Amino acid sequence: MFTPAFTSAAMLDRKNLMPVVNPDKAGNPLHHPAPKAPRIFADTATRSEIEPLFKAGIINGLTTNPSLLKKAGAKSWDHAKEIMKDLCNLLRPFPVSLELTELDEEKMVRQADELAVLGDNSVIKVPIGGYRAINSAADPFTGLKVIRRLWEKGIKVNTTLIFNSTQAFWAANAGATYVSPFLGRLADYAYKHDTPERKPGNSLYWVEDHKNAKGDQIMHNTEYVASGGAVKDAGARLIFEIATVFANYQIKTEILAASFRNQVQLTECLLAGADILTVPASVLATVADHPLSDEGMKAFVEDSKAFGK
Ligand code: E4P
């Protein structure tokens, strides 16, 4: 489990620059207890997965991408745009990220204009890099140039496929409203490449090797077991790093932590200082769960029968 040693004063100062998430309703004398809580977005393009959560006030934004649109059944670009427009209507006034599929700067800017009119709450998702992976002759600055041009046009950008804090800084500097670090994919990578070598860092095995005479684990290594290994915390450490860089320079670009696989990663992001969590429906469905809550609830229901309830 990732646990930062501190939250800097600069990080707390930066929070004062960020939008108030739970404002009081006009005329409401009660102050919400969590006005600066991170915003919760859903990471899906499937309306049925989020409509009830949105109506219940549990989510206040949405992120989509081409893979999620494919999963939602999009069969053509026009169909994908219909789905994106419907999601913008549903979520208004909360932000909905719509990803560019073009790879050339001019085409991307034109496509951004096309997507921006799907809703006044649309945010254009621009991949930070990877252009040369598709075409070796591509301009590596394509993403940054597009972000800058969209910022000049007043179009909000969510920079996607962020895997290090340098990418996040350059995106913010180009004018992005949001950066999306993909912490789950970093963990996926670590799990995939984990080899059972018995050395620190390959944690599960490391713990196994470091028992005391009674067979107990050495305590400082138990954190590795809890999170599946230090290297698998890379995503949370990345969020903390970006939060520190952004706090150092009071950068208002919001850190939109993405690509969640489980509740532990949600907790880690809260500890690390993410501004927004975009959560897939499968993980959202678990956020109120704990086996001890189940057990406690069963006992309360059983005992309440004693007084006729
Ligand atoms: C973020 O905006 C992306 O849509 C998303 O979180 C990617 O998640 P995945 O790694 O589960 O595809």
PDB file of C-alpha atoms and ligand atoms in Angstrom:
ATOM      1  CA  MET A   1       0.000   0.000   0.000  1.00  0.00           C
ATOM      2  CA  PHE A   2       1.392   3.383  -0.967  1.00  0.00           C
ATOM      3  CA  THR A   3       1.522   5.786   1.986  1.00  0.00           C
ATOM      4  CA  PRO A   4       3.139   9.165   1.422  1.00  0.00           C
ATOM      5  CA  ALA A   5       5.266  10.441   4.277  1.00  0.00           C
ATOM      6  CA  PHE A   6       3.651  13.879   4.185  1.00  0.00           C
ATOM      7  CA  THR A   7       1.174  16.176   2.510  1.00  0.00           C
ATOM      8  CA  SER A   8       2.984  19.411   1.814  1.00  0.00           C
ATOM      9  CA  ALA A   9       1.619  22.828   2.653  1.00  0.00           C
ATOM     10  CA  ALA A  10       1.988  23.621  -1.054  1.00  0.00           C
ATOM     11  CA  MET A  11      -0.371  20.721  -1.874  1.00  0.00           C
ATOM     12  CA  LEU A  12      -2.970  22.058   0.526  1.00  0.00           C
ATOM     13  CA  ASP A  13      -2.557  25.555  -0.938  1.00  0.00           C
ATOM     14  CA  ARG A  14      -3.084  24.173  -4.420  1.00  0.00           C
ATOM     15  CA  LYS A  15      -6.377  22.601  -3.309  1.00  0.00           C
ATOM     16  CA  ASN A  16      -7.636  26.124  -2.711  1.00  0.00           C
ATOM     17  CA  LEU A  17      -7.164  26.827  -6.409  1.00  0.00           C
ATOM     18  CA  MET A  18      -9.294  23.854  -7.426  1.00  0.00           C
ATOM     19  CA  PRO A  19     -13.048  23.799  -8.071  1.00  0.00           C
ATOM     20  CA  VAL A  20     -15.332  23.304  -5.076  1.00  0.00           C
ATOM     21  CA  VAL A  21     -16.803  19.860  -5.583  1.00  0.00           C
ATOM     22  CA  ASN A  22     -19.724  19.961  -3.178  1.00  0.00           C
ATOM     23  CA  PRO A  23     -20.950  23.575  -3.118  1.00  0.00           C
ATOM     24  CA  ASP A  24     -23.791  24.587  -0.840  1.00  0.00           C
ATOM     25  CA  LYS A  25     -27.063  24.970  -2.672  1.00  0.00           C
ATOM     26  CA  ALA A  26     -28.286  28.562  -2.792  1.00  0.00           C
ATOM     27  CA  GLY A  27     -30.086  29.330   0.439  1.00  0.00           C
ATOM     28  CA  ASN A  28     -28.699  26.226   2.169  1.00  0.00           C
ATOM     29  CA  PRO A  29     -27.189  27.311   5.507  1.00  0.00           C
ATOM     30  CA  LEU A  30     -25.388  23.964   5.982  1.00  0.00           C
ATOM     31  CA  HIS A  31     -21.834  23.701   4.754  1.00  0.00           C
ATOM     32  CA  HIS A  32     -21.012  20.441   3.032  1.00  0.00           C
ATOM     33  CA  PRO A  33     -18.378  18.535   5.024  1.00  0.00           C
ATOM     34  CA  ALA A  34     -16.261  17.708   1.969  1.00  0.00           C
ATOM     35  CA  PRO A  35     -16.213  20.768  -0.290  1.00  0.00           C
ATOM     36  CA  LYS A  36     -12.713  19.966  -1.576  1.00  0.00           C
ATOM     37  CA  ALA A  37     -13.168  16.226  -1.999  1.00  0.00           C
ATOM     38  CA  PRO A  38     -11.845  14.740  -5.222  1.00  0.00           C
ATOM     39  CA  ARG A  39     -14.431  14.592  -7.948  1.00  0.00           C
ATOM     40  CA  ILE A  40     -15.642  11.144  -8.970  1.00  0.00           C
ATOM     41  CA  PHE A  41     -16.048  10.424 -12.660  1.00  0.00           C
ATOM     42  CA  ALA A  42     -17.173   7.178 -14.283  1.00  0.00           C
ATOM     43  CA  ASP A  43     -14.933   5.589 -16.897  1.00  0.00           C
ATOM     44  CA  THR A  44     -17.421   4.177 -19.376  1.00  0.00           C
ATOM     45  CA  ALA A  45     -19.328   4.926 -22.578  1.00  0.00           C
ATOM     46  CA  THR A  46     -22.272   2.711 -21.616  1.00  0.00           C
ATOM     47  CA  ARG A  47     -25.229   4.852 -20.489  1.00  0.00           C
ATOM     48  CA  SER A  48     -26.953   2.087 -18.511  1.00  0.00           C
ATOM     49  CA  GLU A  49     -23.848   1.623 -16.339  1.00  0.00           C
ATOM     50  CA  ILE A  50     -23.875   5.174 -15.030  1.00  0.00           C
ATOM     51  CA  GLU A  51     -27.322   6.720 -15.417  1.00  0.00           C
ATOM     52  CA  PRO A  52     -28.540   5.653 -11.927  1.00  0.00           C
ATOM     53  CA  LEU A  53     -25.250   6.731 -10.292  1.00  0.00           C
ATOM     54  CA  PHE A  54     -25.379  10.081 -12.013  1.00  0.00           C
ATOM     55  CA  LYS A  55     -29.006  10.639 -10.974  1.00  0.00           C
ATOM     56  CA  ALA A  56     -28.113   9.739  -7.375  1.00  0.00           C
ATOM     57  CA  GLY A  57     -25.359  12.391  -7.388  1.00  0.00           C
ATOM     58  CA  ILE A  58     -22.582   9.808  -6.950  1.00  0.00           C
ATOM     59  CA  ILE A  59     -20.649  10.713 -10.078  1.00  0.00           C
ATOM     60  CA  ASN A  60     -20.045  14.148 -11.506  1.00  0.00           C
ATOM     61  CA  GLY A  61     -18.213  13.548 -14.741  1.00  0.00           C
ATOM     62  CA  LEU A  62     -17.423  10.929 -17.351  1.00  0.00           C
ATOM     63  CA  THR A  63     -14.427   9.752 -19.353  1.00  0.00           C
ATOM     64  CA  THR A  64     -14.665   7.732 -22.542  1.00  0.00           C
ATOM     65  CA  ASN A  65     -12.155   6.371 -25.031  1.00  0.00           C
ATOM     66  CA  PRO A  66     -12.323   4.447 -28.334  1.00  0.00           C
ATOM     67  CA  SER A  67     -12.147   1.072 -26.559  1.00  0.00           C
ATOM     68  CA  LEU A  68     -15.049   1.986 -24.259  1.00  0.00           C
ATOM     69  CA  LEU A  69     -17.091   3.222 -27.250  1.00  0.00           C
ATOM     70  CA  LYS A  70     -16.440  -0.062 -29.054  1.00  0.00           C
ATOM     71  CA  LYS A  71     -17.602  -1.889 -25.921  1.00  0.00           C
ATOM     72  CA  ALA A  72     -20.725   0.321 -25.857  1.00  0.00           C
ATOM     73  CA  GLY A  73     -21.523  -0.964 -29.361  1.00  0.00           C
ATOM     74  CA  ALA A  74     -20.340   1.895 -31.618  1.00  0.00           C
ATOM     75  CA  LYS A  75     -20.302   0.559 -35.176  1.00  0.00           C
ATOM     76  CA  SER A  76     -19.186   3.672 -37.097  1.00  0.00           C
ATOM     77  CA  TRP A  77     -17.754   7.101 -36.343  1.00  0.00           C
ATOM     78  CA  ASP A  78     -21.243   8.627 -36.739  1.00  0.00           C
ATOM     79  CA  HIS A  79     -22.634   6.069 -34.314  1.00  0.00           C
ATOM     80  CA  ALA A  80     -19.785   6.785 -31.878  1.00  0.00           C
ATOM     81  CA  LYS A  81     -20.599  10.500 -32.095  1.00  0.00           C
ATOM     82  CA  GLU A  82     -24.284   9.773 -31.396  1.00  0.00           C
ATOM     83  CA  ILE A  83     -23.281   7.867 -28.256  1.00  0.00           C
ATOM     84  CA  MET A  84     -20.908  10.654 -27.156  1.00  0.00           C
ATOM     85  CA  LYS A  85     -23.575  13.308 -27.746  1.00  0.00           C
ATOM     86  CA  ASP A  86     -26.106  11.344 -25.719  1.00  0.00           C
ATOM     87  CA  LEU A  87     -23.603  11.031 -22.849  1.00  0.00           C
ATOM     88  CA  CYS A  88     -22.887  14.780 -22.950  1.00  0.00           C
ATOM     89  CA  ASN A  89     -26.650  15.461 -22.737  1.00  0.00           C
ATOM     90  CA  LEU A  90     -27.054  13.047 -19.845  1.00  0.00           C
ATOM     91  CA  LEU A  91     -24.152  14.454 -17.804  1.00  0.00           C
ATOM     92  CA  ARG A  92     -24.671  18.170 -18.474  1.00  0.00           C
ATOM     93  CA  PRO A  93     -23.276  20.366 -16.886  1.00  0.00           C
ATOM     94  CA  PHE A  94     -20.580  17.916 -15.737  1.00  0.00           C
ATOM     95  CA  PRO A  95     -17.575  17.256 -18.002  1.00  0.00           C
ATOM     96  CA  VAL A  96     -17.479  14.373 -20.481  1.00  0.00           C
ATOM     97  CA  SER A  97     -14.119  13.485 -22.064  1.00  0.00           C
ATOM     98  CA  LEU A  98     -14.271  12.534 -25.749  1.00  0.00           C
ATOM     99  CA  GLU A  99     -11.114  11.140 -27.318  1.00  0.00           C
ATOM    100  CA  LEU A 100      -9.589  12.105 -30.662  1.00  0.00           C
ATOM    101  CA  THR A 101      -8.971   9.264 -33.102  1.00  0.00           C
ATOM    102  CA  GLU A 102      -7.045  11.245 -35.727  1.00  0.00           C
ATOM    103  CA  LEU A 103      -3.238  11.197 -35.571  1.00  0.00           C
ATOM    104  CA  ASP A 104      -2.210  14.205 -37.616  1.00  0.00           C
ATOM    105  CA  GLU A 105      -2.126  17.670 -36.024  1.00  0.00           C
ATOM    106  CA  GLU A 106      -4.423  19.456 -38.482  1.00  0.00           C
ATOM    107  CA  LYS A 107      -6.912  16.577 -38.594  1.00  0.00           C
ATOM    108  CA  MET A 108      -6.879  16.353 -34.802  1.00  0.00           C
ATOM    109  CA  VAL A 109      -7.699  20.033 -34.402  1.00  0.00           C
ATOM    110  CA  ARG A 110     -10.564  19.679 -36.933  1.00  0.00           C
ATOM    111  CA  GLN A 111     -11.859  16.582 -35.142  1.00  0.00           C
ATOM    112  CA  ALA A 112     -11.641  18.403 -31.813  1.00  0.00           C
ATOM    113  CA  ASP A 113     -13.904  21.138 -33.244  1.00  0.00           C
ATOM    114  CA  GLU A 114     -16.311  18.415 -34.404  1.00  0.00           C
ATOM    115  CA  LEU A 115     -16.404  16.795 -30.934  1.00  0.00           C
ATOM    116  CA  ALA A 116     -16.498  20.059 -29.003  1.00  0.00           C
ATOM    117  CA  VAL A 117     -19.927  20.891 -30.451  1.00  0.00           C
ATOM    118  CA  LEU A 118     -21.430  17.614 -29.207  1.00  0.00           C
ATOM    119  CA  GLY A 119     -21.989  19.304 -25.852  1.00  0.00           C
ATOM    120  CA  ASP A 120     -20.984  22.463 -24.015  1.00  0.00           C
ATOM    121  CA  ASN A 121     -19.622  20.120 -21.329  1.00  0.00           C
ATOM    122  CA  SER A 122     -17.361  18.204 -23.725  1.00  0.00           C
ATOM    123  CA  VAL A 123     -13.643  17.911 -22.992  1.00  0.00           C
ATOM    124  CA  ILE A 124     -11.297  16.758 -25.732  1.00  0.00           C
ATOM    125  CA  LYS A 125      -9.050  13.859 -24.872  1.00  0.00           C
ATOM    126  CA  VAL A 126      -5.640  14.126 -26.529  1.00  0.00           C
ATOM    127  CA  PRO A 127      -3.029  11.350 -26.271  1.00  0.00           C
ATOM    128  CA  ILE A 128       0.258  12.797 -25.008  1.00  0.00           C
ATOM    129  CA  GLY A 129       2.443  10.511 -27.114  1.00  0.00           C
ATOM    130  CA  GLY A 130       2.621   7.239 -28.972  1.00  0.00           C
ATOM    131  CA  TYR A 131       2.341   8.884 -32.396  1.00  0.00           C
ATOM    132  CA  ARG A 132       5.662   7.453 -33.554  1.00  0.00           C
ATOM    133  CA  ALA A 133       4.557   3.995 -32.445  1.00  0.00           C
ATOM    134  CA  ILE A 134       1.901   4.189 -35.165  1.00  0.00           C
ATOM    135  CA  ASN A 135       3.967   6.012 -37.774  1.00  0.00           C
ATOM    136  CA  SER A 136       7.732   6.254 -37.294  1.00  0.00           C
ATOM    137  CA  ALA A 137       7.802   9.502 -39.293  1.00  0.00           C
ATOM    138  CA  ALA A 138       5.189  11.178 -37.063  1.00  0.00           C
ATOM    139  CA  ASP A 139       5.958  14.372 -35.178  1.00  0.00           C
ATOM    140  CA  PRO A 140       6.585  13.417 -31.516  1.00  0.00           C
ATOM    141  CA  PHE A 141       5.258  16.829 -30.450  1.00  0.00           C
ATOM    142  CA  THR A 142       1.867  16.232 -32.108  1.00  0.00           C
ATOM    143  CA  GLY A 143      -0.047  15.876 -28.830  1.00  0.00           C
ATOM    144  CA  LEU A 144       1.578  18.914 -27.217  1.00  0.00           C
ATOM    145  CA  LYS A 145       0.966  21.058 -30.297  1.00  0.00           C
ATOM    146  CA  VAL A 146      -2.700  20.057 -30.405  1.00  0.00           C
ATOM    147  CA  ILE A 147      -3.132  20.735 -26.674  1.00  0.00           C
ATOM    148  CA  ARG A 148      -1.644  24.195 -27.123  1.00  0.00           C
ATOM    149  CA  ARG A 149      -3.869  24.991 -30.115  1.00  0.00           C
ATOM    150  CA  LEU A 150      -7.004  23.802 -28.341  1.00  0.00           C
ATOM    151  CA  TRP A 151      -6.085  25.858 -25.280  1.00  0.00           C
ATOM    152  CA  GLU A 152      -5.762  28.919 -27.520  1.00  0.00           C
ATOM    153  CA  LYS A 153      -9.244  28.180 -28.910  1.00  0.00           C
ATOM    154  CA  GLY A 154     -10.700  27.876 -25.396  1.00  0.00           C
ATOM    155  CA  ILE A 155     -11.347  24.112 -25.744  1.00  0.00           C
ATOM    156  CA  LYS A 156     -10.721  22.076 -22.605  1.00  0.00           C
ATOM    157  CA  VAL A 157      -8.292  19.164 -22.942  1.00  0.00           C
ATOM    158  CA  ASN A 158      -7.857  15.972 -20.977  1.00  0.00           C
ATOM    159  CA  THR A 159      -4.388  14.611 -21.797  1.00  0.00           C
ATOM    160  CA  THR A 160      -4.508  10.858 -21.860  1.00  0.00           C
ATOM    161  CA  LEU A 161      -1.998   7.978 -21.751  1.00  0.00           C
ATOM    162  CA  ILE A 162       0.146   9.658 -19.092  1.00  0.00           C
ATOM    163  CA  PHE A 163       2.685   7.303 -17.533  1.00  0.00           C
ATOM    164  CA  ASN A 164       5.234   9.665 -16.010  1.00  0.00           C
ATOM    165  CA  SER A 165       5.335  13.062 -14.372  1.00  0.00           C
ATOM    166  CA  THR A 166       7.339  14.614 -17.194  1.00  0.00           C
ATOM    167  CA  GLN A 167       4.483  13.916 -19.593  1.00  0.00           C
ATOM    168  CA  ALA A 168       2.063  15.403 -17.061  1.00  0.00           C
ATOM    169  CA  PHE A 169       4.138  18.551 -16.623  1.00  0.00           C
ATOM    170  CA  TRP A 170       4.518  19.142 -20.379  1.00  0.00           C
ATOM    171  CA  ALA A 171       0.794  18.618 -20.935  1.00  0.00           C
ATOM    172  CA  ALA A 172      -0.055  21.122 -18.215  1.00  0.00           C
ATOM    173  CA  ASN A 173       2.449  23.552 -19.614  1.00  0.00           C
ATOM    174  CA  ALA A 174       0.829  23.234 -23.038  1.00  0.00           C
ATOM    175  CA  GLY A 175      -2.524  24.207 -21.507  1.00  0.00           C
ATOM    176  CA  ALA A 176      -4.318  20.960 -20.581  1.00  0.00           C
ATOM    177  CA  THR A 177      -7.199  21.265 -18.113  1.00  0.00           C
ATOM    178  CA  TYR A 178      -6.732  17.633 -16.989  1.00  0.00           C
ATOM    179  CA  VAL A 179      -3.981  15.014 -17.095  1.00  0.00           C
ATOM    180  CA  SER A 180      -4.890  11.328 -16.886  1.00  0.00           C
ATOM    181  CA  PRO A 181      -2.217   9.090 -15.346  1.00  0.00           C
ATOM    182  CA  PHE A 182      -3.118   5.423 -15.948  1.00  0.00           C
ATOM    183  CA  LEU A 183      -2.142   3.790 -12.691  1.00  0.00           C
ATOM    184  CA  GLY A 184      -3.877   0.452 -13.310  1.00  0.00           C
ATOM    185  CA  ARG A 185      -1.938  -0.125 -16.509  1.00  0.00           C
ATOM    186  CA  LEU A 186       1.329   0.541 -14.666  1.00  0.00           C
ATOM    187  CA  ALA A 187       0.325  -2.126 -12.154  1.00  0.00           C
ATOM    188  CA  ASP A 188      -0.725  -4.482 -14.981  1.00  0.00           C
ATOM    189  CA  TYR A 189       2.729  -4.028 -16.478  1.00  0.00           C
ATOM    190  CA  ALA A 190       4.399  -4.763 -13.164  1.00  0.00           C
ATOM    191  CA  TYR A 191       2.328  -7.907 -12.614  1.00  0.00           C
ATOM    192  CA  LYS A 192       3.023  -9.129 -16.132  1.00  0.00           C
ATOM    193  CA  HIS A 193       6.750  -8.618 -15.825  1.00  0.00           C
ATOM    194  CA  ASP A 194       7.092  -9.786 -12.239  1.00  0.00           C
ATOM    195  CA  THR A 195       9.462 -12.703 -12.090  1.00  0.00           C
ATOM    196  CA  PRO A 196       9.842 -14.941  -9.084  1.00  0.00           C
ATOM    197  CA  GLU A 197      13.318 -13.771  -8.285  1.00  0.00           C
ATOM    198  CA  ARG A 198      14.049 -13.711  -4.596  1.00  0.00           C
ATOM    199  CA  LYS A 199      15.142 -10.150  -4.126  1.00  0.00           C
ATOM    200  CA  PRO A 200      13.799  -6.937  -2.620  1.00  0.00           C
ATOM    201  CA  GLY A 201      11.261  -5.418  -4.937  1.00  0.00           C
ATOM    202  CA  ASN A 202       9.960  -8.772  -6.010  1.00  0.00           C
ATOM    203  CA  SER A 203       8.048  -8.499  -2.878  1.00  0.00           C
ATOM    204  CA  LEU A 204       5.900 -11.574  -2.418  1.00  0.00           C
ATOM    205  CA  TYR A 205       9.009 -13.708  -2.612  1.00  0.00           C
ATOM    206  CA  TRP A 206      11.030 -11.251  -0.550  1.00  0.00           C
ATOM    207  CA  VAL A 207       8.566 -11.544   2.323  1.00  0.00           C
ATOM    208  CA  GLU A 208       8.656 -15.306   2.096  1.00  0.00           C
ATOM    209  CA  ASP A 209      12.421 -15.134   2.507  1.00  0.00           C
ATOM    210  CA  HIS A 210      12.377 -12.806   5.467  1.00  0.00           C
ATOM    211  CA  LYS A 211      10.737 -14.586   8.310  1.00  0.00           C
ATOM    212  CA  ASN A 212      12.035 -14.351  11.820  1.00  0.00           C
ATOM    213  CA  ALA A 213      12.822 -17.382  13.955  1.00  0.00           C
ATOM    214  CA  LYS A 214       9.154 -17.791  14.913  1.00  0.00           C
ATOM    215  CA  GLY A 215       8.147 -17.755  11.283  1.00  0.00           C
ATOM    216  CA  ASP A 216       6.573 -14.282  11.451  1.00  0.00           C
ATOM    217  CA  GLN A 217       6.988 -11.883   8.582  1.00  0.00           C
ATOM    218  CA  ILE A 218       9.300  -8.965   9.162  1.00  0.00           C
ATOM    219  CA  MET A 219       6.849  -6.131   9.629  1.00  0.00           C
ATOM    220  CA  HIS A 220       8.227  -3.548   7.262  1.00  0.00           C
ATOM    221  CA  ASN A 221       7.769  -5.942   4.396  1.00  0.00           C
ATOM    222  CA  THR A 222       4.109  -6.648   5.017  1.00  0.00           C
ATOM    223  CA  GLU A 223       3.212  -3.553   2.990  1.00  0.00           C
ATOM    224  CA  TYR A 224       4.538  -5.369  -0.045  1.00  0.00           C
ATOM    225  CA  VAL A 225       2.102  -8.200   0.493  1.00  0.00           C
ATOM    226  CA  ALA A 226      -0.846  -5.862   1.017  1.00  0.00           C
ATOM    227  CA  SER A 227      -0.378  -4.125  -2.277  1.00  0.00           C
ATOM    228  CA  GLY A 228       1.087  -6.975  -4.254  1.00  0.00           C
ATOM    229  CA  GLY A 229       4.557  -5.513  -4.325  1.00  0.00           C
ATOM    230  CA  ALA A 230       6.310  -2.162  -4.204  1.00  0.00           C
ATOM    231  CA  VAL A 231       6.721  -2.064  -7.936  1.00  0.00           C
ATOM    232  CA  LYS A 232       2.946  -2.434  -8.269  1.00  0.00           C
ATOM    233  CA  ASP A 233       2.510   0.849  -6.389  1.00  0.00           C
ATOM    234  CA  ALA A 234       4.127   2.677  -9.286  1.00  0.00           C
ATOM    235  CA  GLY A 235       0.786   4.264 -10.244  1.00  0.00           C
ATOM    236  CA  ALA A 236       0.167   5.751  -6.819  1.00  0.00           C
ATOM    237  CA  ARG A 237       3.747   6.947  -6.587  1.00  0.00           C
ATOM    238  CA  LEU A 238       3.268   8.588  -9.983  1.00  0.00           C
ATOM    239  CA  ILE A 239       0.160  10.428  -8.750  1.00  0.00           C
ATOM    240  CA  PHE A 240       2.098  11.650  -5.703  1.00  0.00           C
ATOM    241  CA  GLU A 241       4.958  12.799  -7.904  1.00  0.00           C
ATOM    242  CA  ILE A 242       2.622  14.740 -10.219  1.00  0.00           C
ATOM    243  CA  ALA A 243       0.784  16.213  -7.224  1.00  0.00           C
ATOM    244  CA  THR A 244       4.138  17.374  -5.820  1.00  0.00           C
ATOM    245  CA  VAL A 245       5.286  18.902  -9.114  1.00  0.00           C
ATOM    246  CA  PHE A 246       1.937  20.644  -9.598  1.00  0.00           C
ATOM    247  CA  ALA A 247       2.002  21.893  -6.006  1.00  0.00           C
ATOM    248  CA  ASN A 248       5.568  23.210  -6.387  1.00  0.00           C
ATOM    249  CA  TYR A 249       4.394  25.472  -9.192  1.00  0.00           C
ATOM    250  CA  GLN A 250       0.736  25.842  -8.154  1.00  0.00           C
ATOM    251  CA  ILE A 251      -0.387  24.301 -11.451  1.00  0.00           C
ATOM    252  CA  LYS A 252      -4.179  24.154 -11.678  1.00  0.00           C
ATOM    253  CA  THR A 253      -4.345  21.324 -14.219  1.00  0.00           C
ATOM    254  CA  GLU A 254      -6.383  18.627 -12.485  1.00  0.00           C
ATOM    255  CA  ILE A 255      -4.877  15.188 -11.848  1.00  0.00           C
ATOM    256  CA  LEU A 256      -7.495  12.770 -13.156  1.00  0.00           C
ATOM    257  CA  ALA A 257      -6.356   9.375 -11.886  1.00  0.00           C
ATOM    258  CA  ALA A 258      -7.469   6.671 -14.321  1.00  0.00           C
ATOM    259  CA  SER A 259      -7.409   2.981 -15.159  1.00  0.00           C
ATOM    260  CA  PHE A 260      -8.470   1.571 -11.783  1.00  0.00           C
ATOM    261  CA  ARG A 261      -8.501  -2.129 -11.090  1.00  0.00           C
ATOM    262  CA  ASN A 262      -9.509  -2.232  -7.398  1.00  0.00           C
ATOM    263  CA  GLN A 263     -10.397  -0.367  -4.199  1.00  0.00           C
ATOM    264  CA  VAL A 264      -6.806  -0.358  -2.938  1.00  0.00           C
ATOM    265  CA  GLN A 265      -5.786   1.800  -5.886  1.00  0.00           C
ATOM    266  CA  LEU A 266      -8.626   4.235  -5.108  1.00  0.00           C
ATOM    267  CA  THR A 267      -7.352   4.600  -1.547  1.00  0.00           C
ATOM    268  CA  GLU A 268      -3.790   5.047  -2.740  1.00  0.00           C
ATOM    269  CA  CYS A 269      -4.857   7.857  -5.063  1.00  0.00           C
ATOM    270  CA  LEU A 270      -6.659   9.634  -2.242  1.00  0.00           C
ATOM    271  CA  LEU A 271      -3.487   9.408  -0.155  1.00  0.00           C
ATOM    272  CA  ALA A 272      -1.356  10.561  -3.067  1.00  0.00           C
ATOM    273  CA  GLY A 273      -3.394  13.697  -3.795  1.00  0.00           C
ATOM    274  CA  ALA A 274      -5.383  13.003  -6.988  1.00  0.00           C
ATOM    275  CA  ASP A 275      -7.947  15.694  -7.865  1.00  0.00           C
ATOM    276  CA  ILE A 276     -10.362  13.385  -9.683  1.00  0.00           C
ATOM    277  CA  LEU A 277     -10.819   9.611  -9.803  1.00  0.00           C
ATOM    278  CA  THR A 278     -12.370   8.162 -12.953  1.00  0.00           C
ATOM    279  CA  VAL A 279     -13.647   4.746 -11.995  1.00  0.00           C
ATOM    280  CA  PRO A 280     -14.949   1.888 -14.167  1.00  0.00           C
ATOM    281  CA  ALA A 281     -18.450   0.640 -13.359  1.00  0.00           C
ATOM    282  CA  SER A 282     -17.076  -2.693 -12.107  1.00  0.00           C
ATOM    283  CA  VAL A 283     -14.963  -0.949  -9.432  1.00  0.00           C
ATOM    284  CA  LEU A 284     -17.655   1.645  -8.629  1.00  0.00           C
ATOM    285  CA  ALA A 285     -19.950  -1.262  -7.799  1.00  0.00           C
ATOM    286  CA  THR A 286     -17.597  -2.304  -4.971  1.00  0.00           C
ATOM    287  CA  VAL A 287     -16.855   1.015  -3.254  1.00  0.00           C
ATOM    288  CA  ALA A 288     -19.357   0.521  -0.422  1.00  0.00           C
ATOM    289  CA  ASP A 289     -18.382  -3.117   0.153  1.00  0.00           C
ATOM    290  CA  HIS A 290     -16.314  -4.806   2.823  1.00  0.00           C
ATOM    291  CA  PRO A 291     -16.666  -8.379   4.091  1.00  0.00           C
ATOM    292  CA  LEU A 292     -16.907  -7.063   7.680  1.00  0.00           C
ATOM    293  CA  SER A 293     -19.695  -4.679   6.627  1.00  0.00           C
ATOM    294  CA  ASP A 294     -21.571  -7.719   5.291  1.00  0.00           C
ATOM    295  CA  GLU A 295     -20.992  -9.634   8.483  1.00  0.00           C
ATOM    296  CA  GLY A 296     -21.941  -6.663  10.696  1.00  0.00           C
ATOM    297  CA  MET A 297     -25.058  -5.948   8.699  1.00  0.00           C
ATOM    298  CA  LYS A 298     -26.251  -9.550   8.966  1.00  0.00           C
ATOM    299  CA  ALA A 299     -25.811  -9.434  12.756  1.00  0.00           C
ATOM    300  CA  PHE A 300     -27.664  -6.095  13.086  1.00  0.00           C
ATOM    301  CA  VAL A 301     -30.565  -7.335  10.976  1.00  0.00           C
ATOM    302  CA  GLU A 302     -30.730 -10.562  12.951  1.00  0.00           C
ATOM    303  CA  ASP A 303     -30.601  -8.785  16.341  1.00  0.00           C
ATOM    304  CA  SER A 304     -33.190  -6.182  15.332  1.00  0.00           C
ATOM    305  CA  LYS A 305     -35.688  -9.033  15.050  1.00  0.00           C
ATOM    306  CA  ALA A 306     -35.665  -9.111  18.898  1.00  0.00           C
ATOM    307  CA  PHE A 307     -37.675  -5.890  18.940  1.00  0.00           C
ATOM    308  CA  GLY A 308     -39.869  -6.664  15.986  1.00  0.00           C
ATOM    309  CA  LYS A 309     -37.967  -4.951  13.195  1.00  0.00           C
TER     310      LYS A 309
HETATM  311  C1  E4P B   1      -8.988   7.016 -18.829  1.00  0.00           C
HETATM  312  O1  E4P B   1      -9.524   8.065 -19.073  1.00  0.00           O
HETATM  313  C2  E4P B   1      -9.118   5.804 -19.620  1.00  0.00           C
HETATM  314  O2  E4P B   1     -10.345   5.818 -20.296  1.00  0.00           O
HETATM  315  C3  E4P B   1      -9.144   4.570 -18.776  1.00  0.00           C
HETATM  316  O3  E4P B   1      -9.078   4.832 -17.418  1.00  0.00           O
HETATM  317  C4  E4P B   1      -8.280   3.481 -19.272  1.00  0.00           C
HETATM  318  O4  E4P B   1      -8.454   2.397 -18.413  1.00  0.00           O
HETATM  319  P1  E4P B   1      -8.030   0.902 -18.774  1.00  0.00           P
HETATM  320  O5  E4P B   1      -6.597   0.767 -18.472  1.00  0.00           O
HETATM  321  O6  E4P B   1      -8.891   0.086 -17.882  1.00  0.00           O
HETATM  322  O7  E4P B   1      -8.352   0.711 -20.233  1.00  0.00           O
END
